[in-house]
mmCIF file of N, CA, C and O in Angstrom:
data_model
loop_
_atom_site.group_PDB
_atom_site.id
_atom_site.type_symbol
_atom_site.label_atom_id
_atom_site.label_comp_id
_atom_site.label_asym_id
_atom_site.label_seq_id
_atom_site.Cartn_x
_atom_site.Cartn_y
_atom_site.Cartn_z
ATOM 1 N N MET A 1107 16.536 -8.383 21.475
ATOM 2 C CA MET A 1107 16.526 -8.279 20.052
ATOM 3 C C MET A 1107 17.296 -7.165 19.490
ATOM 4 O O MET A 1107 17.119 -6.144 19.930
ATOM 5 N N GLU A 1108 18.201 -7.469 18.582
ATOM 6 C CA GLU A 1108 18.982 -6.373 18.033
ATOM 7 C C GLU A 1108 18.129 -5.672 17.054
ATOM 8 O O GLU A 1108 17.187 -6.117 16.268
ATOM 9 N N GLU A 1109 18.208 -4.359 17.098
ATOM 10 C CA GLU A 1109 17.336 -3.395 16.001
ATOM 11 C C GLU A 1109 17.600 -3.554 14.698
ATOM 12 O O GLU A 1109 16.841 -3.883 13.774
ATOM 13 N N ASN A 1110 18.981 -3.186 14.202
ATOM 14 C CA ASN A 1110 19.245 -3.066 12.962
ATOM 15 C C ASN A 1110 20.106 -4.145 12.448
ATOM 16 O O ASN A 1110 21.442 -4.041 12.329
ATOM 17 N N LYS A 1111 19.584 -5.321 12.171
ATOM 18 C CA LYS A 1111 20.372 -6.450 11.605
ATOM 19 C C LYS A 1111 20.544 -6.352 10.224
ATOM 20 O O LYS A 1111 19.611 -5.925 9.434
ATOM 21 N N GLN A 1112 21.571 -6.676 9.733
ATOM 22 C CA GLN A 1112 21.870 -6.430 8.400
ATOM 23 C C GLN A 1112 21.697 -7.781 7.658
ATOM 24 O O GLN A 1112 21.822 -8.741 8.107
ATOM 25 N N ILE A 1113 21.456 -7.662 6.263
ATOM 26 C CA ILE A 1113 21.266 -8.793 5.443
ATOM 27 C C ILE A 1113 22.559 -9.321 5.183
ATOM 28 O O ILE A 1113 23.513 -8.705 4.917
ATOM 29 N N THR A 1114 22.679 -10.678 5.149
ATOM 30 C CA THR A 1114 23.987 -11.282 4.834
ATOM 31 C C THR A 1114 24.449 -10.809 3.347
ATOM 32 O O THR A 1114 23.812 -10.917 2.372
ATOM 33 N N PRO A 1115 25.619 -10.228 3.382
ATOM 34 C CA PRO A 1115 26.200 -9.834 2.170
ATOM 35 C C PRO A 1115 26.491 -10.912 1.133
ATOM 36 O O PRO A 1115 27.126 -11.901 1.581
ATOM 37 N N VAL A 1116 26.224 -10.663 -0.120
ATOM 38 C CA VAL A 1116 26.621 -11.697 -1.126
ATOM 39 C C VAL A 1116 27.611 -11.032 -1.992
ATOM 40 O O VAL A 1116 27.379 -9.933 -2.522
ATOM 41 N N PRO A 1117 28.839 -11.666 -2.285
ATOM 42 C CA PRO A 1117 29.749 -11.043 -3.168
ATOM 43 C C PRO A 1117 29.028 -10.834 -4.487
ATOM 44 O O PRO A 1117 28.296 -11.566 -5.043
ATOM 45 N N PRO A 1118 29.485 -9.789 -5.311
ATOM 46 C CA PRO A 1118 28.942 -9.359 -6.551
ATOM 47 C C PRO A 1118 29.268 -10.515 -7.586
ATOM 48 O O PRO A 1118 30.128 -11.213 -7.666
ATOM 49 N N ALA A 1119 28.110 -10.810 -8.464
ATOM 50 C CA ALA A 1119 28.302 -11.693 -9.374
ATOM 51 C C ALA A 1119 29.158 -11.386 -10.649
ATOM 52 O O ALA A 1119 29.333 -10.376 -10.991
ATOM 53 N N GLN A 1120 29.775 -12.513 -11.165
ATOM 54 C CA GLN A 1120 30.544 -12.300 -12.349
ATOM 55 C C GLN A 1120 29.436 -11.911 -13.556
ATOM 56 O O GLN A 1120 28.456 -12.346 -13.340
ATOM 57 N N THR A 1121 29.943 -11.214 -14.353
ATOM 58 C CA THR A 1121 28.961 -11.051 -15.588
ATOM 59 C C THR A 1121 29.157 -12.209 -16.613
ATOM 60 O O THR A 1121 28.190 -12.545 -17.218
ATOM 61 N N ASN A 1122 30.416 -12.843 -16.606
ATOM 62 C CA ASN A 1122 30.347 -13.824 -17.536
ATOM 63 C C ASN A 1122 30.885 -15.102 -16.829
ATOM 64 O O ASN A 1122 31.808 -15.240 -16.060
ATOM 65 N N TYR A 1123 30.193 -16.136 -17.129
ATOM 66 C CA TYR A 1123 30.481 -17.553 -16.599
ATOM 67 C C TYR A 1123 31.105 -18.477 -17.712
ATOM 68 O O TYR A 1123 30.409 -18.551 -18.574
ATOM 69 N N LYS A 1124 32.255 -18.929 -17.431
ATOM 70 C CA LYS A 1124 32.935 -19.728 -18.454
ATOM 71 C C LYS A 1124 32.744 -21.375 -18.299
ATOM 72 O O LYS A 1124 32.807 -21.901 -19.340
ATOM 73 N N THR A 1125 32.419 -21.654 -17.010
ATOM 74 C CA THR A 1125 32.346 -23.042 -16.731
ATOM 75 C C THR A 1125 31.118 -23.311 -15.938
ATOM 76 O O THR A 1125 30.562 -22.530 -15.208
ATOM 77 N N LEU A 1126 30.766 -24.755 -15.996
ATOM 78 C CA LEU A 1126 29.636 -25.052 -15.048
ATOM 79 C C LEU A 1126 30.065 -24.971 -13.574
ATOM 80 O O LEU A 1126 29.101 -24.710 -12.800
ATOM 81 N N LYS A 1127 31.265 -25.195 -13.315
ATOM 82 C CA LYS A 1127 31.828 -25.115 -11.878
ATOM 83 C C LYS A 1127 31.581 -23.688 -11.405
ATOM 84 O O LYS A 1127 31.078 -23.578 -10.194
ATOM 85 N N ALA A 1128 31.971 -22.578 -12.157
ATOM 86 C CA ALA A 1128 31.733 -21.279 -11.752
ATOM 87 C C ALA A 1128 30.253 -20.920 -11.511
ATOM 88 O O ALA A 1128 29.774 -20.302 -10.496
ATOM 89 N N ILE A 1129 29.253 -21.526 -12.319
ATOM 90 C CA ILE A 1129 27.849 -21.406 -12.178
ATOM 91 C C ILE A 1129 27.553 -22.140 -10.846
ATOM 92 O O ILE A 1129 26.752 -21.379 -9.927
ATOM 93 N N SER A 1130 27.924 -23.164 -10.747
ATOM 94 C CA SER A 1130 27.508 -23.997 -9.379
ATOM 95 C C SER A 1130 28.049 -23.348 -8.216
ATOM 96 O O SER A 1130 27.354 -23.250 -7.059
ATOM 97 N N GLU A 1131 29.240 -22.836 -8.120
ATOM 98 C CA GLU A 1131 29.823 -22.077 -7.032
ATOM 99 C C GLU A 1131 28.992 -20.781 -6.750
ATOM 100 O O GLU A 1131 28.756 -20.491 -5.546
ATOM 101 N N ARG A 1132 28.701 -20.066 -7.674
ATOM 102 C CA ARG A 1132 27.692 -18.837 -7.607
ATOM 103 C C ARG A 1132 26.439 -19.216 -7.068
ATOM 104 O O ARG A 1132 25.851 -18.738 -6.113
ATOM 105 N N LYS A 1133 25.838 -20.448 -7.544
ATOM 106 C CA LYS A 1133 24.561 -20.993 -6.893
ATOM 107 C C LYS A 1133 24.650 -21.160 -5.510
ATOM 108 O O LYS A 1133 23.799 -21.012 -4.790
ATOM 109 N N GLN A 1134 25.814 -21.894 -5.026
ATOM 110 C CA GLN A 1134 26.051 -22.317 -3.699
ATOM 111 C C GLN A 1134 26.148 -20.947 -2.785
ATOM 112 O O GLN A 1134 25.654 -20.958 -1.601
ATOM 113 N N GLN A 1135 26.880 -19.987 -3.286
ATOM 114 C CA GLN A 1135 27.125 -18.681 -2.706
ATOM 115 C C GLN A 1135 25.648 -18.132 -2.374
ATOM 116 O O GLN A 1135 25.365 -17.628 -1.228
ATOM 117 N N LEU A 1136 24.929 -18.092 -3.421
ATOM 118 C CA LEU A 1136 23.567 -17.416 -3.185
ATOM 119 C C LEU A 1136 22.613 -18.283 -2.361
ATOM 120 O O LEU A 1136 21.932 -17.673 -1.603
ATOM 121 N N LEU A 1137 22.834 -19.584 -2.465
ATOM 122 C CA LEU A 1137 21.951 -20.444 -1.521
ATOM 123 C C LEU A 1137 22.266 -20.293 -0.177
ATOM 124 O O LEU A 1137 21.467 -20.250 0.707
ATOM 125 N N THR A 1138 23.579 -20.173 0.099
ATOM 126 C CA THR A 1138 24.137 -19.920 1.599
ATOM 127 C C THR A 1138 23.528 -18.654 2.150
ATOM 128 O O THR A 1138 23.105 -18.640 3.276
ATOM 129 N N GLY A 1139 23.473 -17.651 1.223
ATOM 130 C CA GLY A 1139 23.037 -16.336 1.825
ATOM 131 C C GLY A 1139 21.714 -16.457 1.960
ATOM 132 O O GLY A 1139 21.113 -15.783 3.006
ATOM 133 N N ILE A 1140 20.794 -17.016 1.147
ATOM 134 C CA ILE A 1140 19.477 -17.016 1.336
ATOM 135 C C ILE A 1140 19.044 -17.791 2.497
ATOM 136 O O ILE A 1140 18.149 -17.433 3.375
ATOM 137 N N ARG A 1141 19.705 -19.036 2.803
ATOM 138 C CA ARG A 1141 19.414 -19.779 4.048
ATOM 139 C C ARG A 1141 19.816 -18.972 5.216
ATOM 140 O O ARG A 1141 19.062 -19.163 6.269
ATOM 141 N N ALA A 1142 20.705 -18.332 5.285
ATOM 142 C CA ALA A 1142 21.240 -17.371 6.442
ATOM 143 C C ALA A 1142 20.210 -16.354 6.620
ATOM 144 O O ALA A 1142 19.847 -16.062 7.744
ATOM 145 N N ASP A 1143 19.630 -15.505 5.589
ATOM 146 C CA ASP A 1143 18.730 -14.675 5.712
ATOM 147 C C ASP A 1143 17.400 -15.312 6.234
ATOM 148 O O ASP A 1143 16.719 -14.566 7.069
ATOM 149 N N HIS A 1144 17.013 -16.382 5.729
ATOM 150 C CA HIS A 1144 15.850 -17.090 6.083
ATOM 151 C C HIS A 1144 15.922 -17.499 7.710
ATOM 152 O O HIS A 1144 14.826 -17.240 8.413
ATOM 153 N N ALA A 1145 17.003 -17.948 8.094
ATOM 154 C CA ALA A 1145 17.305 -18.203 9.537
ATOM 155 C C ALA A 1145 17.180 -16.897 10.269
ATOM 156 O O ALA A 1145 16.393 -16.883 11.400
ATOM 157 N N GLN A 1146 17.511 -15.909 9.804
ATOM 158 C CA GLN A 1146 17.652 -14.737 10.596
ATOM 159 C C GLN A 1146 16.070 -14.051 10.612
ATOM 160 O O GLN A 1146 15.563 -13.590 11.649
ATOM 161 N N MET A 1147 15.350 -14.225 9.568
ATOM 162 C CA MET A 1147 13.943 -13.904 9.508
ATOM 163 C C MET A 1147 13.252 -14.560 10.488
ATOM 164 O O MET A 1147 12.298 -14.144 11.095
ATOM 165 N N ASP A 1148 13.398 -15.995 10.498
ATOM 166 C CA ASP A 1148 12.817 -16.825 11.433
ATOM 167 C C ASP A 1148 13.051 -16.433 12.875
ATOM 168 O O ASP A 1148 11.950 -16.388 13.751
ATOM 169 N N THR A 1149 14.196 -16.080 13.163
ATOM 170 C CA THR A 1149 14.488 -15.587 14.526
ATOM 171 C C THR A 1149 13.779 -14.298 14.823
ATOM 172 O O THR A 1149 13.028 -14.160 15.958
ATOM 173 N N LEU A 1150 13.841 -13.389 13.903
ATOM 174 C CA LEU A 1150 13.077 -12.025 14.117
ATOM 175 C C LEU A 1150 11.737 -12.135 14.068
ATOM 176 O O LEU A 1150 11.049 -11.553 15.104
ATOM 177 N N TRP A 1151 11.113 -13.013 13.455
ATOM 178 C CA TRP A 1151 9.560 -13.347 13.544
ATOM 179 C C TRP A 1151 9.221 -14.035 14.766
ATOM 180 O O TRP A 1151 8.269 -13.581 15.365
ATOM 181 N N LYS A 1152 9.911 -14.962 15.316
ATOM 182 C CA LYS A 1152 9.624 -15.520 16.601
ATOM 183 C C LYS A 1152 9.849 -14.584 17.743
ATOM 184 O O LYS A 1152 8.967 -14.387 18.729
ATOM 185 N N ASP A 1153 10.828 -13.764 17.638
ATOM 186 C CA ASP A 1153 10.982 -12.650 18.652
ATOM 187 C C ASP A 1153 9.679 -11.645 18.705
ATOM 188 O O ASP A 1153 9.200 -11.141 19.713
ATOM 189 N N LEU A 1154 9.205 -11.447 17.444
ATOM 190 C CA LEU A 1154 8.062 -10.535 17.300
ATOM 191 C C LEU A 1154 6.823 -11.178 17.753
ATOM 192 O O LEU A 1154 5.973 -10.250 18.322
ATOM 193 N N THR A 1155 6.631 -12.413 17.598
ATOM 194 C CA THR A 1155 5.350 -12.986 17.725
ATOM 195 C C THR A 1155 5.273 -13.796 19.123
ATOM 196 O O THR A 1155 4.195 -14.289 19.515
ATOM 197 N N THR A 1156 6.255 -13.755 19.950
ATOM 198 C CA THR A 1156 6.068 -14.425 21.209
ATOM 199 C C THR A 1156 5.326 -13.598 22.156
ATOM 200 O O THR A 1156 5.235 -12.501 22.202
ATOM 201 N N LYS A 1157 4.402 -14.411 22.926
ATOM 202 C CA LYS A 1157 3.531 -13.945 23.870
ATOM 203 C C LYS A 1157 4.226 -13.749 25.221
ATOM 204 O O LYS A 1157 5.119 -14.261 25.436
ATOM 205 N N HIS A 1158 3.794 -12.700 26.080
ATOM 206 C CA HIS A 1158 4.401 -12.545 27.230
ATOM 207 C C HIS A 1158 4.007 -13.878 28.048
ATOM 208 O O HIS A 1158 3.047 -14.487 28.075
ATOM 209 N N GLU A 1159 5.038 -14.245 28.933
ATOM 210 C CA GLU A 1159 4.990 -15.393 29.525
ATOM 211 C C GLU A 1159 3.875 -15.391 30.700
ATOM 212 O O GLU A 1159 3.015 -16.157 30.757
ATOM 213 N N GLN A 1160 4.083 -14.315 31.517
ATOM 214 C CA GLN A 1160 3.005 -14.040 32.712
ATOM 215 C C GLN A 1160 2.740 -12.705 32.664
ATOM 216 O O GLN A 1160 3.380 -11.745 33.066
ATOM 217 N N PRO A 1161 1.494 -12.460 31.643
ATOM 218 C CA PRO A 1161 1.240 -10.981 31.636
ATOM 219 C C PRO A 1161 0.740 -10.328 32.935
ATOM 220 O O PRO A 1161 0.096 -11.111 33.831
ATOM 221 N N THR A 1162 0.890 -9.045 33.320
ATOM 222 C CA THR A 1162 0.654 -8.427 34.411
ATOM 223 C C THR A 1162 -0.788 -7.957 34.328
ATOM 224 O O THR A 1162 -1.462 -8.196 33.290
ATOM 225 N N ARG A 1163 -1.346 -7.597 35.399
ATOM 226 C CA ARG A 1163 -2.757 -7.244 35.476
ATOM 227 C C ARG A 1163 -2.919 -6.203 34.520
ATOM 228 O O ARG A 1163 -4.188 -6.124 33.720
ATOM 229 N N GLY A 1164 -2.133 -5.257 34.366
ATOM 230 C CA GLY A 1164 -2.240 -4.102 33.538
ATOM 231 C C GLY A 1164 -2.337 -4.543 32.093
ATOM 232 O O GLY A 1164 -3.165 -4.021 31.202
ATOM 233 N N LEU A 1165 -1.456 -5.513 31.699
ATOM 234 C CA LEU A 1165 -1.472 -6.063 30.270
ATOM 235 C C LEU A 1165 -2.705 -6.730 29.969
ATOM 236 O O LEU A 1165 -3.207 -6.644 28.871
ATOM 237 N N LYS A 1166 -3.236 -7.521 30.962
ATOM 238 C CA LYS A 1166 -4.638 -8.111 30.619
ATOM 239 C C LYS A 1166 -5.560 -7.243 30.460
ATOM 240 O O LYS A 1166 -6.547 -7.404 29.514
ATOM 241 N N MET A 1167 -5.695 -6.076 31.271
ATOM 242 C CA MET A 1167 -6.658 -5.087 31.172
ATOM 243 C C MET A 1167 -6.568 -4.292 29.866
ATOM 244 O O MET A 1167 -7.628 -4.068 29.018
ATOM 245 N N ALA A 1168 -5.255 -4.193 29.335
ATOM 246 C CA ALA A 1168 -5.227 -3.484 28.032
ATOM 247 C C ALA A 1168 -5.504 -4.330 26.964
ATOM 248 O O ALA A 1168 -6.184 -3.850 25.948
ATOM 249 N N ASP A 1169 -5.332 -5.612 27.039
ATOM 250 C CA ASP A 1169 -5.665 -6.590 26.019
ATOM 251 C C ASP A 1169 -7.162 -6.832 25.855
ATOM 252 O O ASP A 1169 -7.679 -6.702 24.741
ATOM 253 N N MET A 1170 -7.790 -6.776 26.978
ATOM 254 C CA MET A 1170 -9.298 -6.850 27.017
ATOM 255 C C MET A 1170 -10.028 -5.633 26.516
ATOM 256 O O MET A 1170 -10.899 -5.702 25.628
ATOM 257 N N LEU A 1171 -9.275 -4.489 26.859
ATOM 258 C CA LEU A 1171 -9.862 -3.334 26.309
ATOM 259 C C LEU A 1171 -9.678 -3.186 24.782
ATOM 260 O O LEU A 1171 -10.529 -2.603 23.891
ATOM 261 N N ASN A 1172 -8.551 -3.546 24.167
ATOM 262 C CA ASN A 1172 -8.214 -3.573 22.763
ATOM 263 C C ASN A 1172 -9.140 -4.404 22.143
ATOM 264 O O ASN A 1172 -9.768 -4.169 21.077
ATOM 265 N N THR A 1173 -9.436 -5.589 22.671
ATOM 266 C CA THR A 1173 -10.308 -6.519 22.028
ATOM 267 C C THR A 1173 -11.754 -6.110 21.965
ATOM 268 O O THR A 1173 -12.446 -6.088 21.073
ATOM 269 N N SER A 1174 -12.082 -5.523 23.160
ATOM 270 C CA SER A 1174 -13.514 -4.905 23.095
ATOM 271 C C SER A 1174 -13.739 -3.839 22.212
ATOM 272 O O SER A 1174 -14.747 -3.631 21.492
ATOM 273 N N ALA A 1175 -12.785 -3.010 22.134
ATOM 274 C CA ALA A 1175 -12.741 -1.758 21.183
ATOM 275 C C ALA A 1175 -12.952 -2.305 19.830
ATOM 276 O O ALA A 1175 -13.675 -1.896 18.917
ATOM 277 N N GLY A 1176 -12.212 -3.285 19.522
ATOM 278 C CA GLY A 1176 -12.257 -3.857 18.114
ATOM 279 C C GLY A 1176 -13.575 -4.483 17.761
ATOM 280 O O GLY A 1176 -14.229 -4.366 16.588
ATOM 281 N N ILE A 1177 -14.170 -5.250 18.679
ATOM 282 C CA ILE A 1177 -15.583 -5.676 18.672
ATOM 283 C C ILE A 1177 -16.629 -4.684 18.327
ATOM 284 O O ILE A 1177 -17.449 -4.807 17.436
ATOM 285 N N PHE A 1178 -16.444 -3.545 19.132
ATOM 286 C CA PHE A 1178 -17.382 -2.450 19.067
ATOM 287 C C PHE A 1178 -17.302 -1.864 17.693
ATOM 288 O O PHE A 1178 -18.314 -1.462 17.152
ATOM 289 N N ASP A 1179 -16.025 -1.592 17.268
ATOM 290 C CA ASP A 1179 -15.770 -0.955 16.088
ATOM 291 C C ASP A 1179 -16.484 -1.768 14.885
ATOM 292 O O ASP A 1179 -17.059 -1.189 14.066
ATOM 293 N N GLY A 1180 -16.210 -2.961 14.793
ATOM 294 C CA GLY A 1180 -16.844 -3.946 13.899
ATOM 295 C C GLY A 1180 -18.355 -4.057 13.909
ATOM 296 O O GLY A 1180 -18.967 -3.913 12.841
ATOM 297 N N ALA A 1181 -18.860 -3.919 15.088
ATOM 298 C CA ALA A 1181 -20.380 -3.852 15.144
ATOM 299 C C ALA A 1181 -20.792 -2.505 14.697
ATOM 300 O O ALA A 1181 -21.879 -2.437 13.939
ATOM 301 N N MET A 1182 -20.143 -1.468 14.889
ATOM 302 C CA MET A 1182 -20.705 -0.002 14.416
ATOM 303 C C MET A 1182 -20.600 -0.113 12.986
ATOM 304 O O MET A 1182 -21.306 0.508 12.314
ATOM 305 N N LEU A 1183 -19.268 -0.559 12.313
ATOM 306 C CA LEU A 1183 -19.270 -0.622 11.023
ATOM 307 C C LEU A 1183 -20.387 -1.444 10.256
ATOM 308 O O LEU A 1183 -21.082 -0.943 9.211
ATOM 309 N N GLY A 1184 -20.740 -2.608 10.738
ATOM 310 C CA GLY A 1184 -21.691 -3.294 10.163
ATOM 311 C C GLY A 1184 -23.063 -2.689 10.357
ATOM 312 O O GLY A 1184 -23.901 -2.747 9.421
ATOM 313 N N TRP A 1185 -23.464 -1.981 11.319
ATOM 314 C CA TRP A 1185 -24.549 -1.271 11.507
ATOM 315 C C TRP A 1185 -24.723 -0.100 10.455
ATOM 316 O O TRP A 1185 -25.782 0.072 9.791
ATOM 317 N N LYS A 1186 -23.608 0.626 10.368
ATOM 318 C CA LYS A 1186 -23.760 1.711 9.330
ATOM 319 C C LYS A 1186 -23.871 1.096 7.971
ATOM 320 O O LYS A 1186 -24.608 1.807 7.170
ATOM 321 N N LEU A 1187 -23.157 0.055 7.462
ATOM 322 C CA LEU A 1187 -23.317 -0.453 6.265
ATOM 323 C C LEU A 1187 -24.756 -1.010 6.152
ATOM 324 O O LEU A 1187 -25.238 -0.901 4.919
ATOM 325 N N TYR A 1188 -25.254 -1.628 7.130
ATOM 326 C CA TYR A 1188 -26.668 -2.114 6.977
ATOM 327 C C TYR A 1188 -27.526 -0.869 6.665
ATOM 328 O O TYR A 1188 -28.594 -1.096 6.045
ATOM 329 N N ARG A 1189 -27.481 0.244 7.512
ATOM 330 C CA ARG A 1189 -28.425 1.283 7.469
ATOM 331 C C ARG A 1189 -28.167 1.934 6.067
ATOM 332 O O ARG A 1189 -29.173 2.519 5.505
ATOM 333 N N LYS A 1190 -26.947 1.971 5.642
ATOM 334 C CA LYS A 1190 -26.662 2.624 4.301
ATOM 335 C C LYS A 1190 -27.215 2.006 3.006
ATOM 336 O O LYS A 1190 -27.854 2.514 2.144
ATOM 337 N N TYR A 1191 -27.059 0.628 3.081
ATOM 338 C CA TYR A 1191 -27.492 -0.256 1.758
ATOM 339 C C TYR A 1191 -28.768 -1.083 2.096
ATOM 340 O O TYR A 1191 -29.237 -1.608 0.927
ATOM 341 N N TYR A 1192 -29.451 -0.928 3.167
ATOM 342 C CA TYR A 1192 -30.804 -1.675 3.203
ATOM 343 C C TYR A 1192 -31.899 -1.139 2.312
ATOM 344 O O TYR A 1192 -32.337 -1.980 1.613
ATOM 345 N N GLY A 1193 -31.854 0.204 2.401
ATOM 346 C CA GLY A 1193 -32.788 0.832 1.430
ATOM 347 C C GLY A 1193 -32.457 0.585 0.025
ATOM 348 O O GLY A 1193 -33.356 0.281 -0.816
ATOM 349 N N PHE A 1194 -31.309 0.584 -0.348
ATOM 350 C CA PHE A 1194 -30.874 0.344 -1.713
ATOM 351 C C PHE A 1194 -31.138 -0.996 -2.185
ATOM 352 O O PHE A 1194 -31.620 -1.235 -3.294
ATOM 353 N N LEU A 1195 -30.845 -1.985 -1.263
ATOM 354 C CA LEU A 1195 -31.116 -3.392 -1.727
ATOM 355 C C LEU A 1195 -32.525 -3.971 -1.614
ATOM 356 O O LEU A 1195 -33.006 -4.712 -2.423
ATOM 357 N N SER A 1196 -33.385 -3.128 -0.937
ATOM 358 C CA SER A 1196 -34.758 -3.491 -0.867
ATOM 359 C C SER A 1196 -35.403 -3.228 -2.229
ATOM 360 O O SER A 1196 -36.468 -3.523 -2.414
ATOM 361 N N LYS A 1197 -35.004 -2.226 -2.919
ATOM 362 C CA LYS A 1197 -35.610 -1.865 -4.295
ATOM 363 C C LYS A 1197 -35.431 -2.954 -5.121
ATOM 364 O O LYS A 1197 -36.285 -3.099 -6.141
ATOM 365 N N PHE A 1198 -34.603 -4.001 -4.882
ATOM 366 C CA PHE A 1198 -34.380 -5.135 -6.042
ATOM 367 C C PHE A 1198 -35.213 -6.420 -5.548
ATOM 368 O O PHE A 1198 -35.202 -7.358 -6.141
ATOM 369 N N LYS A 1199 -36.034 -6.260 -4.400
ATOM 370 C CA LYS A 1199 -36.713 -7.468 -3.927
ATOM 371 C C LYS A 1199 -37.966 -7.594 -4.824
ATOM 372 O O LYS A 1199 -38.499 -6.698 -5.205
ATOM 373 N N LYS A 1200 -38.197 -8.929 -5.071
ATOM 374 C CA LYS A 1200 -39.414 -9.149 -5.700
ATOM 375 C C LYS A 1200 -40.644 -8.804 -4.844
ATOM 376 O O LYS A 1200 -40.744 -8.943 -3.706
ATOM 377 N N LYS A 1201 -41.701 -8.267 -5.496
ATOM 378 C CA LYS A 1201 -42.850 -7.717 -4.886
ATOM 379 C C LYS A 1201 -44.000 -8.763 -5.397
ATOM 380 O O LYS A 1201 -43.976 -9.066 -6.558
ATOM 381 N N ASP A 1202 -44.841 -9.089 -4.583
ATOM 382 C CA ASP A 1202 -45.754 -10.159 -4.896
ATOM 383 C C ASP A 1202 -47.125 -9.360 -5.405
ATOM 384 O O ASP A 1202 -47.465 -8.536 -5.205
#
């Protein structure tokens, strides 16, 4: 993957368009540039999101550790929020 890919240059626009043909030519130039940029973004996105074909044992362990740390972090956040707001919310419960 190349690091610093440049956006497709589009020639500067005319300030005054005199005919419909000039407008349609400019539209085609812009559309061609947009399509080229879109194709380039698709390629970069696919390069970014492809998974390893055969992960090594170390990558599997790192992935498992990362996932478990995320689960633990979410559980701790849930517990802290529960402890913080349980007393506050219990004040609004109906009492018989």
